[in-house]
Coordinates of C-alpha atoms in Angstrom, one line a residue:
Chain A
M29 CA -86.1 10.1 -136.7
A30 CA -87.7 12.4 -134.2
Y31 CA -89.5 15.4 -135.8
E32 CA -91.0 18.6 -134.5
T33 CA -94.3 19.8 -136.1
V34 CA -94.8 23.4 -137.1
I35 CA -98.3 24.6 -137.7
G36 CA -99.8 27.9 -138.8
L37 CA -103.5 28.5 -139.4
E38 CA -105.5 30.7 -141.6
V39 CA -109.0 31.2 -140.5
H40 CA -111.9 32.8 -142.5
A41 CA -114.7 34.1 -140.3
Q42 CA -118.0 35.3 -141.8
L43 CA -119.0 38.6 -140.2
L44 CA -122.6 38.9 -138.8
T45 CA -123.6 42.0 -140.8
A46 CA -127.1 42.4 -142.2
S47 CA -125.8 43.5 -145.6
K48 CA -122.9 42.5 -147.8
I49 CA -119.5 44.1 -147.6
F50 CA -119.8 46.3 -150.8
C51 CA -123.5 46.4 -151.6
G52 CA -126.9 46.4 -149.8
C53 CA -127.8 42.8 -150.6
S54 CA -128.8 40.7 -147.6
T55 CA -126.3 38.2 -146.1
R56 CA -129.2 36.1 -144.7
F57 CA -128.7 32.3 -145.2
G58 CA -131.3 30.2 -146.9
A59 CA -132.7 32.3 -149.7
G60 CA -133.3 30.8 -153.2
P61 CA -130.3 30.7 -155.5
N62 CA -129.2 34.2 -156.7
E63 CA -132.0 36.0 -154.9
H64 CA -129.6 38.1 -152.9
T65 CA -127.6 39.5 -155.8
C66 CA -127.2 42.8 -157.6
Q67 CA -125.0 44.4 -160.2
I68 CA -122.2 44.9 -157.6
C69 CA -121.9 41.4 -156.2
L70 CA -122.5 39.9 -159.6
G71 CA -119.4 41.8 -160.8
M72 CA -121.1 43.7 -163.6
P73 CA -119.0 46.4 -165.4
G74 CA -119.3 50.0 -164.3
V75 CA -120.6 49.5 -160.8
L76 CA -119.0 51.1 -157.7
P77 CA -118.6 49.1 -154.5
V78 CA -118.9 51.0 -151.3
L79 CA -117.5 49.6 -148.0
N80 CA -119.9 48.6 -145.2
R81 CA -118.8 50.6 -142.1
K82 CA -119.8 47.8 -139.8
V83 CA -117.3 45.4 -141.4
V84 CA -114.5 47.8 -140.4
E85 CA -115.9 48.2 -136.9
F86 CA -116.1 44.4 -136.5
T87 CA -112.6 43.9 -137.7
I88 CA -111.3 46.5 -135.3
R89 CA -113.1 44.6 -132.5
M90 CA -111.4 41.4 -133.4
G91 CA -108.0 43.2 -133.8
L92 CA -108.4 44.7 -130.3
A93 CA -109.5 41.4 -128.7
T94 CA -106.5 39.7 -130.1
H95 CA -104.1 42.5 -129.0
C96 CA -103.2 43.6 -132.5
T97 CA -102.0 46.9 -133.7
I98 CA -104.8 48.7 -135.6
N99 CA -103.2 50.2 -138.7
A100 CA -104.0 53.9 -139.2
Y101 CA -103.9 53.4 -143.0
G102 CA -105.7 50.6 -144.9
N103 CA -106.7 49.9 -148.4
F104 CA -108.2 47.1 -150.6
A105 CA -106.4 45.2 -153.4
R106 CA -107.6 43.0 -156.2
K107 CA -106.6 39.4 -156.0
N108 CA -106.8 38.2 -159.6
Y109 CA -107.7 34.6 -160.5
F110 CA -110.3 32.8 -162.6
Y111 CA -112.8 30.5 -161.0
P112 CA -116.5 30.2 -161.8
D113 CA -117.5 31.3 -158.2
L114 CA -115.7 34.6 -158.7
P115 CA -117.8 36.8 -161.1
K116 CA -115.4 39.7 -161.5
G117 CA -112.2 37.6 -162.1
Y118 CA -110.8 39.1 -158.9
Q119 CA -111.6 39.0 -155.2
I120 CA -111.5 42.3 -153.3
S121 CA -109.2 41.7 -150.3
Q122 CA -106.5 43.5 -148.4
Y123 CA -102.9 42.8 -149.2
A124 CA -100.2 45.3 -148.4
H125 CA -102.2 47.2 -145.8
P126 CA -104.3 44.9 -143.6
L127 CA -106.5 46.5 -140.9
A128 CA -104.8 44.8 -138.0
E129 CA -101.4 43.2 -137.4
R130 CA -99.0 41.7 -134.8
G131 CA -101.3 40.4 -132.1
H132 CA -101.7 37.2 -130.1
I133 CA -104.0 35.0 -128.1
D134 CA -103.2 32.7 -125.2
I135 CA -104.3 29.1 -125.2
L136 CA -104.5 26.7 -122.3
L137 CA -103.4 23.1 -122.8
D138 CA -103.0 20.6 -119.9
G139 CA -102.9 23.5 -117.5
E140 CA -100.1 25.3 -119.4
K141 CA -100.5 28.6 -121.0
K142 CA -99.0 29.2 -124.4
R143 CA -99.0 32.4 -126.5
I144 CA -99.9 32.1 -130.3
G145 CA -99.0 35.0 -132.5
I146 CA -101.4 36.6 -134.9
T147 CA -99.7 37.8 -138.0
R148 CA -102.5 39.8 -139.5
I149 CA -106.3 40.3 -139.7
H150 CA -107.7 41.6 -143.0
M151 CA -111.1 42.1 -144.6
E152 CA -112.3 40.5 -147.8
E153 CA -115.4 39.4 -149.7
D154 CA -116.5 35.8 -150.0
A155 CA -117.0 34.1 -153.3
G156 CA -120.2 32.4 -154.6
K157 CA -121.1 28.8 -154.1
L158 CA -120.6 26.0 -156.7
I159 CA -122.9 23.0 -156.9
H160 CA -121.5 20.2 -159.0
D161 CA -123.7 18.1 -161.1
E162 CA -123.2 14.4 -160.3
R163 CA -124.1 13.1 -163.7
N164 CA -123.4 15.9 -166.2
P165 CA -120.3 18.0 -166.9
W166 CA -121.9 21.1 -165.4
S167 CA -121.6 23.1 -162.2
Y168 CA -124.2 25.5 -161.0
V169 CA -123.3 28.9 -159.5
D170 CA -125.3 30.6 -156.7
F171 CA -123.9 34.1 -156.0
N172 CA -125.8 34.8 -152.8
R173 CA -122.6 34.3 -150.8
S174 CA -120.6 36.5 -153.2
G175 CA -119.7 39.7 -151.3
V176 CA -120.5 38.4 -147.9
P177 CA -118.0 40.0 -145.5
L178 CA -115.1 37.8 -144.2
I179 CA -112.1 38.4 -142.0
E180 CA -109.1 36.3 -142.5
I181 CA -107.0 35.8 -139.4
V182 CA -103.5 34.5 -140.1
S183 CA -101.5 33.0 -137.2
E184 CA -97.7 32.8 -136.8
P185 CA -96.3 29.3 -137.3
D186 CA -96.3 28.9 -133.5
M187 CA -98.2 25.7 -132.9
R188 CA -96.3 22.5 -132.4
S189 CA -99.1 19.8 -132.2
P190 CA -102.5 19.1 -133.6
E191 CA -103.9 19.5 -130.1
E192 CA -102.5 23.1 -129.9
A193 CA -103.9 23.9 -133.3
A194 CA -107.4 22.6 -132.3
E195 CA -107.2 24.6 -129.0
Y196 CA -106.1 27.7 -130.8
L197 CA -109.1 27.4 -133.2
R198 CA -111.5 26.9 -130.3
R199 CA -110.2 30.0 -128.5
L200 CA -110.4 32.0 -131.7
R201 CA -114.0 30.9 -132.3
D202 CA -114.9 31.6 -128.7
I203 CA -113.6 35.2 -129.1
L204 CA -115.4 35.8 -132.3
V205 CA -118.7 34.5 -130.8
Y206 CA -118.2 36.5 -127.6
L207 CA -117.6 39.7 -129.7
E208 CA -120.9 38.8 -131.5
I209 CA -119.2 39.3 -134.9
C210 CA -119.4 35.7 -136.2
D211 CA -121.6 32.7 -135.3
G212 CA -118.6 30.4 -135.4
N213 CA -120.5 27.6 -137.2
M214 CA -117.9 25.4 -138.8
E215 CA -120.3 22.9 -140.4
E216 CA -122.1 25.7 -142.2
G217 CA -118.9 27.3 -143.2
S218 CA -119.1 30.6 -141.4
F219 CA -115.9 29.6 -139.6
R220 CA -113.3 28.0 -141.9
C221 CA -109.7 26.9 -141.4
D222 CA -106.7 26.1 -143.6
A223 CA -103.6 24.7 -142.0
N224 CA -100.0 25.1 -143.0
V225 CA -98.1 22.1 -141.8
S226 CA -94.4 21.2 -141.9
I227 CA -92.0 19.0 -139.9
R228 CA -88.4 19.4 -139.1
P229 CA -85.8 17.3 -137.3
K230 CA -85.9 18.0 -133.5
G231 CA -83.4 20.8 -132.7
Q232 CA -83.3 22.1 -136.3
E233 CA -83.9 25.9 -136.6
A234 CA -85.0 26.1 -140.3
F235 CA -88.6 25.2 -141.2
G236 CA -89.2 22.2 -143.4
T237 CA -91.3 22.4 -146.6
R238 CA -94.9 23.0 -145.7
T239 CA -98.1 21.8 -147.2
E240 CA -101.4 23.6 -147.0
L241 CA -104.4 21.6 -145.9
K242 CA -107.9 22.6 -146.9
N243 CA -111.5 21.2 -146.7
M244 CA -111.7 20.5 -142.9
N245 CA -115.2 21.4 -141.6
S246 CA -114.9 20.5 -137.9
F247 CA -112.4 20.9 -135.1
R248 CA -112.0 17.2 -135.0
N249 CA -111.2 17.0 -138.7
V250 CA -108.6 19.8 -138.4
Q251 CA -106.9 17.7 -135.8
R252 CA -107.2 14.5 -137.8
A253 CA -106.0 16.1 -141.0
I254 CA -102.9 17.5 -139.3
E255 CA -102.2 14.2 -137.6
Y256 CA -102.4 12.4 -140.9
E257 CA -100.2 15.0 -142.6
I258 CA -97.5 14.6 -139.9
R259 CA -97.5 10.9 -140.4
R260 CA -97.3 11.3 -144.2
Q261 CA -94.5 13.8 -144.1
S262 CA -92.5 11.8 -141.5
Y263 CA -92.8 8.7 -143.7
I264 CA -91.5 10.6 -146.7
L265 CA -88.5 12.1 -144.9
D266 CA -87.7 8.8 -143.2
S267 CA -87.6 7.0 -146.5
G268 CA -85.2 9.6 -147.9
G269 CA -87.8 11.6 -149.9
E270 CA -88.7 15.3 -150.1
V271 CA -92.0 16.9 -149.1
V272 CA -93.5 18.8 -152.0
Q273 CA -94.9 22.3 -151.3
E274 CA -98.6 22.0 -152.4
T275 CA -102.2 22.3 -151.4
R276 CA -103.8 19.1 -150.1
L277 CA -107.5 18.4 -149.6
W278 CA -108.7 16.5 -146.5
D279 CA -111.0 13.6 -147.4
D280 CA -113.1 12.9 -144.3
A281 CA -114.5 9.5 -145.5
Q282 CA -111.0 8.1 -146.2
G283 CA -109.3 9.9 -143.4
Q284 CA -106.5 11.1 -145.7
T285 CA -105.2 14.2 -147.4
H286 CA -105.0 14.2 -151.2
S287 CA -102.8 16.4 -153.5
M288 CA -104.8 19.0 -155.3
R289 CA -102.8 18.6 -158.5
S290 CA -104.4 21.2 -160.8
K291 CA -102.7 23.2 -163.4
E292 CA -103.7 26.3 -161.5
E293 CA -101.4 25.4 -158.6
A294 CA -98.9 28.0 -159.7
H295 CA -100.9 31.0 -158.5
D296 CA -99.9 34.5 -159.5
Y297 CA -102.6 36.7 -158.1
R298 CA -101.1 40.0 -159.4
Y299 CA -102.4 42.0 -156.5
F300 CA -102.8 45.7 -157.1
P301 CA -104.7 48.4 -155.2
D302 CA -108.4 48.5 -156.1
P303 CA -109.1 51.9 -157.8
D304 CA -112.8 51.6 -157.0
L305 CA -112.3 51.7 -153.2
V306 CA -110.7 54.7 -151.4
P307 CA -108.2 54.3 -148.6
I308 CA -109.4 53.7 -145.0
L309 CA -108.0 56.0 -142.4
I310 CA -108.6 54.9 -138.8
S311 CA -108.3 57.5 -136.2
P312 CA -107.2 56.7 -132.6
E313 CA -110.6 58.1 -131.6
W314 CA -112.4 55.5 -133.6
V315 CA -110.2 52.7 -132.2
E316 CA -110.9 54.0 -128.6
E317 CA -114.7 54.1 -129.4
V318 CA -114.6 50.5 -130.4
R319 CA -112.5 49.5 -127.4
R320 CA -115.0 51.0 -125.1
T321 CA -117.7 48.7 -126.5
L322 CA -115.7 45.5 -126.2
P323 CA -117.4 42.9 -124.0
E324 CA -115.6 41.0 -121.2
L325 CA -114.0 38.1 -123.0
Q326 CA -114.2 34.5 -121.9
L327 CA -110.9 34.1 -120.0
E328 CA -111.5 37.3 -118.1
K329 CA -115.0 36.2 -117.3
Q330 CA -113.8 32.8 -116.2
D331 CA -111.3 34.4 -113.9
R332 CA -113.9 36.7 -112.4
F333 CA -116.3 33.8 -111.9
V334 CA -113.7 31.9 -109.9
G335 CA -112.9 34.9 -107.8
Q336 CA -116.4 36.4 -107.3
Y337 CA -118.4 33.2 -106.9
G338 CA -115.8 30.8 -105.5
I339 CA -116.7 28.1 -108.0
P340 CA -114.0 25.7 -109.4
V341 CA -112.1 26.7 -112.6
Y342 CA -113.8 23.8 -114.4
D343 CA -117.3 25.1 -113.6
A344 CA -116.3 28.6 -114.6
S345 CA -114.9 27.5 -117.9
V346 CA -118.1 25.6 -118.8
L347 CA -120.4 28.4 -117.7
T348 CA -118.5 31.0 -119.7
T349 CA -118.5 28.9 -123.0
T350 CA -121.0 31.5 -124.4
R351 CA -122.0 34.9 -123.2
A352 CA -125.6 33.9 -123.1
L353 CA -124.9 30.9 -120.8
A354 CA -122.7 33.1 -118.5
D355 CA -125.5 35.8 -118.3
F356 CA -128.0 33.1 -117.5
Y357 CA -125.8 31.8 -114.7
E358 CA -125.2 35.2 -113.2
E359 CA -128.8 36.1 -113.3
A360 CA -129.8 33.0 -111.4
V361 CA -127.1 33.5 -108.8
K362 CA -128.2 37.1 -108.3
L363 CA -131.7 35.8 -107.6
C364 CA -130.9 33.1 -105.1
G365 CA -127.3 33.7 -103.9
Q366 CA -126.1 30.1 -104.3
P367 CA -123.3 30.2 -106.8
K368 CA -122.1 26.6 -106.5
I369 CA -125.6 25.1 -106.4
V370 CA -126.7 27.1 -109.4
S371 CA -123.6 25.9 -111.2
N372 CA -124.5 22.3 -110.4
W373 CA -128.0 22.6 -111.8
V374 CA -127.1 24.6 -114.9
M375 CA -124.1 22.4 -115.8
G376 CA -125.9 19.2 -114.9
D377 CA -129.6 19.1 -115.6
L378 CA -130.0 22.2 -117.8
L379 CA -127.1 21.7 -120.2
R380 CA -128.0 18.0 -120.4
Y381 CA -131.5 18.6 -121.5
L382 CA -130.5 21.4 -123.9
N383 CA -127.7 19.2 -125.4
E384 CA -130.1 16.3 -125.9
Q385 CA -132.4 18.5 -128.0
K386 CA -129.5 20.5 -129.5
R387 CA -131.0 23.7 -128.2
E388 CA -129.2 26.9 -127.4
I389 CA -129.4 28.5 -124.0
K390 CA -131.3 31.4 -125.5
D391 CA -134.1 29.0 -126.4
S392 CA -134.2 27.4 -122.9
P393 CA -137.7 26.8 -121.6
V394 CA -136.3 27.3 -118.1
S395 CA -135.5 30.8 -117.1
P396 CA -132.8 32.0 -114.5
A397 CA -135.7 32.9 -112.3
H398 CA -137.1 29.4 -112.4
V399 CA -133.7 27.9 -111.4
A400 CA -133.3 30.4 -108.6
E401 CA -136.9 29.8 -107.3
M402 CA -136.4 26.0 -107.4
I403 CA -133.1 26.3 -105.4
N404 CA -134.9 28.4 -102.9
L405 CA -137.5 25.7 -102.5
I406 CA -134.8 23.2 -101.7
E407 CA -133.1 25.6 -99.3
N408 CA -136.2 26.3 -97.3
G409 CA -137.0 22.6 -97.1
T410 CA -140.2 22.6 -99.2
I411 CA -138.7 20.0 -101.5
S412 CA -135.8 17.6 -101.3
G413 CA -132.9 17.6 -103.8
K414 CA -134.3 14.3 -105.2
I415 CA -137.7 15.7 -105.8
A416 CA -136.1 18.8 -107.3
K417 CA -134.8 16.6 -110.2
E418 CA -138.4 15.8 -111.0
V419 CA -139.5 19.4 -110.6
F420 CA -136.7 20.5 -112.9
E421 CA -137.7 18.0 -115.6
E422 CA -141.3 19.2 -115.5
M423 CA -140.1 22.8 -115.5
Y424 CA -138.1 22.1 -118.6
R425 CA -141.0 20.4 -120.3
S426 CA -143.8 22.9 -119.4
S427 CA -142.0 26.1 -118.5
K428 CA -144.2 26.3 -115.4
K429 CA -143.0 27.9 -112.2
P430 CA -141.4 25.4 -109.8
A431 CA -143.8 26.4 -106.9
D432 CA -146.8 25.7 -109.1
I433 CA -145.4 22.3 -110.1
V434 CA -144.8 21.4 -106.5
R435 CA -148.3 22.4 -105.6
E436 CA -150.0 20.8 -108.5
K437 CA -148.2 17.5 -108.1
G438 CA -148.2 17.5 -104.4
L439 CA -144.5 17.2 -104.1
T440 CA -144.0 19.2 -100.9
Q441 CA -141.5 17.4 -98.7
I442 CA -142.7 15.5 -95.7
T443 CA -140.9 16.9 -92.7
D444 CA -143.5 15.9 -90.2
E445 CA -141.8 13.3 -88.0
G446 CA -145.0 11.3 -87.3
A447 CA -145.7 10.8 -91.0
V448 CA -142.2 9.6 -91.7
V449 CA -142.3 7.2 -88.6
K450 CA -145.4 5.7 -90.1
A451 CA -143.7 5.1 -93.4
V452 CA -140.7 3.5 -91.7
E453 CA -143.0 1.2 -89.7
E454 CA -144.8 0.2 -92.9
A455 CA -141.5 -0.5 -94.7
M456 CA -140.4 -2.7 -91.7
A457 CA -143.7 -4.5 -91.6
K458 CA -143.6 -5.3 -95.3
N459 CA -140.1 -6.7 -95.3
P460 CA -139.6 -8.9 -92.2
A461 CA -136.9 -11.1 -93.9
Q462 CA -134.7 -8.1 -94.7
L463 CA -135.3 -6.6 -91.3
A464 CA -134.1 -9.9 -89.7
E465 CA -131.0 -10.0 -91.9
Y466 CA -130.2 -6.4 -91.1
R467 CA -130.5 -7.0 -87.4
A468 CA -128.2 -10.1 -87.9
G469 CA -125.5 -7.7 -89.2
K470 CA -126.1 -7.2 -92.9
E471 CA -125.8 -3.4 -92.7
K472 CA -125.8 -2.7 -96.4
L473 CA -129.6 -3.4 -96.3
F474 CA -129.9 0.1 -94.8
A475 CA -130.0 1.6 -98.3
F476 CA -132.7 -0.9 -99.2
F477 CA -134.9 0.5 -96.4
V478 CA -134.2 4.1 -97.4
G479 CA -135.5 3.1 -100.8
Q480 CA -138.6 1.5 -99.4
V481 CA -139.5 4.5 -97.3
M482 CA -138.9 6.8 -100.2
K483 CA -141.2 4.6 -102.3
I484 CA -143.9 4.7 -99.8
T485 CA -143.7 8.5 -99.5
R486 CA -143.3 8.9 -103.3
G487 CA -139.9 10.4 -102.7
K488 CA -141.2 13.2 -100.6
A489 CA -139.8 12.3 -97.2
N490 CA -137.0 14.6 -95.9
P491 CA -133.9 12.4 -96.5
Q492 CA -132.2 13.4 -93.3
L493 CA -135.2 12.6 -91.3
V494 CA -135.6 9.2 -93.0
N495 CA -131.9 8.5 -92.2
D496 CA -132.2 9.4 -88.6
L497 CA -135.4 7.5 -88.0
L498 CA -134.3 4.4 -89.8
K499 CA -131.1 4.3 -87.8
K500 CA -133.1 4.3 -84.6
M501 CA -136.0 2.1 -85.6
L502 CA -134.2 -0.6 -87.6
T503 CA -132.0 -1.6 -84.7
G504 CA -135.2 -1.8 -82.6
S505 CA -133.8 0.6 -80.0
Chain B
M10 CA -94.6 83.7 -173.0
G11 CA -94.0 83.9 -169.4
L12 CA -93.1 80.2 -169.0
Q13 CA -89.5 80.8 -169.8
G14 CA -87.2 80.6 -166.9
T15 CA -90.0 79.5 -164.5
K16 CA -90.5 76.0 -163.1
R17 CA -93.3 74.2 -164.7
P18 CA -96.0 73.1 -162.4
V19 CA -96.2 69.4 -161.9
S20 CA -99.7 69.1 -163.3
S21 CA -99.0 70.4 -166.8
A22 CA -95.7 68.5 -167.0
S23 CA -97.4 65.1 -166.6
I24 CA -99.1 64.9 -170.0
R25 CA -96.9 65.6 -173.0
K26 CA -96.6 64.2 -176.4
P27 CA -94.1 61.3 -176.3
R28 CA -90.8 62.2 -177.9
A29 CA -91.1 58.9 -179.7
L30 CA -87.9 57.2 -180.9
S31 CA -85.5 59.1 -178.8
H32 CA -86.6 57.0 -175.8
F33 CA -85.6 53.7 -177.3
G34 CA -82.1 54.5 -176.6
R35 CA -82.7 55.3 -172.9
Y36 CA -85.2 52.5 -172.0
P37 CA -84.6 48.9 -173.1
L38 CA -87.6 46.8 -174.2
K39 CA -89.5 45.8 -171.1
I40 CA -92.0 43.2 -172.2
T41 CA -90.8 40.0 -173.8
K42 CA -92.8 37.5 -175.8
D43 CA -92.5 35.1 -172.8
Q44 CA -94.2 37.5 -170.6
V45 CA -97.0 38.0 -173.1
E46 CA -97.5 34.3 -173.2
Y47 CA -97.5 34.1 -169.4
V48 CA -100.1 36.9 -169.0
A49 CA -102.2 35.5 -171.8
H50 CA -102.2 32.1 -169.9
L51 CA -103.3 33.8 -166.7
A52 CA -106.1 35.5 -168.6
R53 CA -107.1 32.3 -170.3
L54 CA -106.4 33.8 -173.7
E55 CA -104.9 32.0 -176.7
F56 CA -103.0 33.9 -179.4
S57 CA -101.3 33.1 -182.7
E58 CA -97.6 33.7 -183.0
Q59 CA -98.4 36.8 -185.1
E60 CA -100.6 38.2 -182.4
K61 CA -98.1 37.5 -179.7
E62 CA -95.5 39.5 -181.7
R63 CA -97.9 42.3 -182.2
F64 CA -99.0 42.5 -178.6
T65 CA -95.4 42.5 -177.5
T66 CA -94.7 45.6 -179.6
Q67 CA -97.9 47.3 -178.5
L68 CA -97.4 46.6 -174.8
N69 CA -93.9 48.0 -175.1
D70 CA -95.3 51.1 -176.8
I71 CA -97.7 51.6 -174.0
L72 CA -95.0 51.2 -171.3
L73 CA -92.9 53.7 -173.1
Y74 CA -95.7 56.2 -173.1
V75 CA -96.2 55.7 -169.4
E76 CA -92.5 56.0 -168.8
K77 CA -93.0 59.7 -169.4
L78 CA -94.3 60.0 -165.9
N79 CA -90.8 59.2 -164.6
E80 CA -89.7 62.6 -165.8
V81 CA -91.9 64.3 -163.2
D82 CA -90.2 65.3 -160.1
T83 CA -92.2 63.7 -157.3
T84 CA -89.8 64.5 -154.4
G85 CA -91.9 64.8 -151.3
V86 CA -95.0 63.5 -152.9
E87 CA -96.6 60.4 -151.2
P88 CA -97.5 57.5 -153.5
E89 CA -101.2 57.5 -154.1
T90 CA -103.5 54.9 -155.6
H91 CA -106.3 57.4 -156.4
A92 CA -106.5 60.5 -158.4
I93 CA -109.0 62.0 -155.9
A94 CA -108.1 62.9 -152.3
L95 CA -111.0 61.0 -150.7
Q96 CA -110.9 58.6 -147.8
N97 CA -113.4 56.6 -145.7
A98 CA -116.3 56.4 -148.2
F99 CA -118.6 54.1 -146.2
R100 CA -122.2 53.0 -146.3
D101 CA -124.3 52.0 -143.3
D102 CA -125.1 48.3 -142.8
I103 CA -128.6 48.5 -144.3
V104 CA -130.2 45.9 -146.5
R105 CA -131.5 47.2 -149.8
E106 CA -133.4 45.3 -152.4
S107 CA -131.5 42.9 -154.6
L108 CA -132.2 42.6 -158.3
P109 CA -135.8 41.5 -159.1
H110 CA -136.2 37.8 -159.5
G111 CA -134.9 36.6 -162.8
L112 CA -133.0 39.8 -163.7
S113 CA -129.8 38.5 -162.0
L114 CA -129.7 35.8 -164.6
A115 CA -130.8 37.9 -167.5
N116 CA -127.3 37.9 -169.0
A117 CA -126.4 34.3 -168.1
P118 CA -125.2 32.4 -171.2
S119 CA -126.7 29.3 -169.6
E120 CA -128.8 28.7 -166.6
S121 CA -130.6 26.0 -164.7
G122 CA -132.8 26.2 -161.5
N123 CA -132.0 29.9 -161.0
C124 CA -128.3 29.2 -161.0
F125 CA -125.7 30.1 -163.6
R126 CA -124.6 27.0 -165.4
V127 CA -120.9 26.6 -166.1
P128 CA -118.7 23.8 -167.4
K129 CA -117.7 21.6 -164.4
I130 CA -114.3 22.4 -162.9
L131 CA -112.8 19.5 -161.1
E132 CA -110.1 19.8 -158.5

């Protein structure tokens, strides 16, 4: 039978604040176990949590960037359950009154735009981290992460394929990173995703029974887990069975989802307003203040790059992947005025070197000024495009200025006709057999002679000049 | 005294001694033994049959007492979750010192390698 897939995603994003959501402990990653803990995030009795204002501001930012309504009234609720990573026996979250609701983002897939609804965005605290003992019946709890601020972004069940789900996630992450409120690192857990997946016969209005998938720590795994789940549910329905509503864990090694059959499946969180935290009233003025500080988002920037610099949509989409890369590009263009050429060098050589070493653009040894200067050297004929590759590599290695590299290595292009004529003569004299073959009609040997001349001039000869002279001299005319 | 014939202010009406038994006729028992068992399970508590009966009675008594609040006229009063009229209590995003090394685990029943040690929970 033909089925349609229905997917909704719940994303948890860790906010880039310096301190935790309800106490002054540091959120910095990498401290020793329990070093960033205090009475509040350890859930000791009698303490009073106080909300970090920046968490509210960051959440408003995300709400605005995803076209949500920012609610004028918000509060916190206690979500009650027992687990060793939760010291208080409840997680402070938002329930009846989330900060933002009813928004959307647009995704692009195969050139088609699709709108995915955002149900709500709310603030909450993260739990601690459990380390399980491999040999003994113990687990070890580190509460450094307890109280680190998160936002949960819940989508409408608007996605119809694993590809759409993955694309939605990428867009969501891009927005968070652009807003500089989350580092978007899925492997390290600062950007996490649970997926609600169901299938229904094509044409049917009512949703099928859904399962909730957890434990996917990369975009690829989200897609794989959903693909697996669709196959699993289709198989069950095709053989006359019924899908059970449950939570399933993705097993990366086996490429399967497994039922999380624990007694605690029947959750009853008994939410109630947290009496320790007072209501949050968000004035229109506050919302406007945050709106004014919103940066240009990726799709807007991409459109602007296409219009302003006349580069292809593909180039613009790559160059706007991060704000830092887009800023790098614009700075270089400003300095040399060659949008498409800068794009080629940044997308080609620079990103290749950076990716090889898994380096971020902010750590690039090559500056926008370097790139612009090198392009100017090509434009004014000092070096050829081929030599520029060598200059770029050296520039990346040593962070030296391109003009210095050209001078030190003697890479200045040979544009003197006499010098190139000499090199052509030498190439012809050294290869009489090839010359005879060429003159007998084997024209593809032309490239061979270009190579020979370049070899003799150590790549420095002006390519156009080499071409022109070879055409003339090889035929003997 | 001068209270006769005047409307009582809401604040003084809210706390009065319960009129005890007369309420049993007006409000049925609200908590059943099943519910006590359910809540006990959620709280990971185990009780004897005797205790369950006792807690059922006690919880009902508490509810009855709180029922008194229903006698207050709250027309035009917005539901509140706090007794004090305070909003937007924020702190700035400034890192303060955490507990000194070792103190975090001072109350831990069991510890290992600066972590709290707990029985393993398998999913």
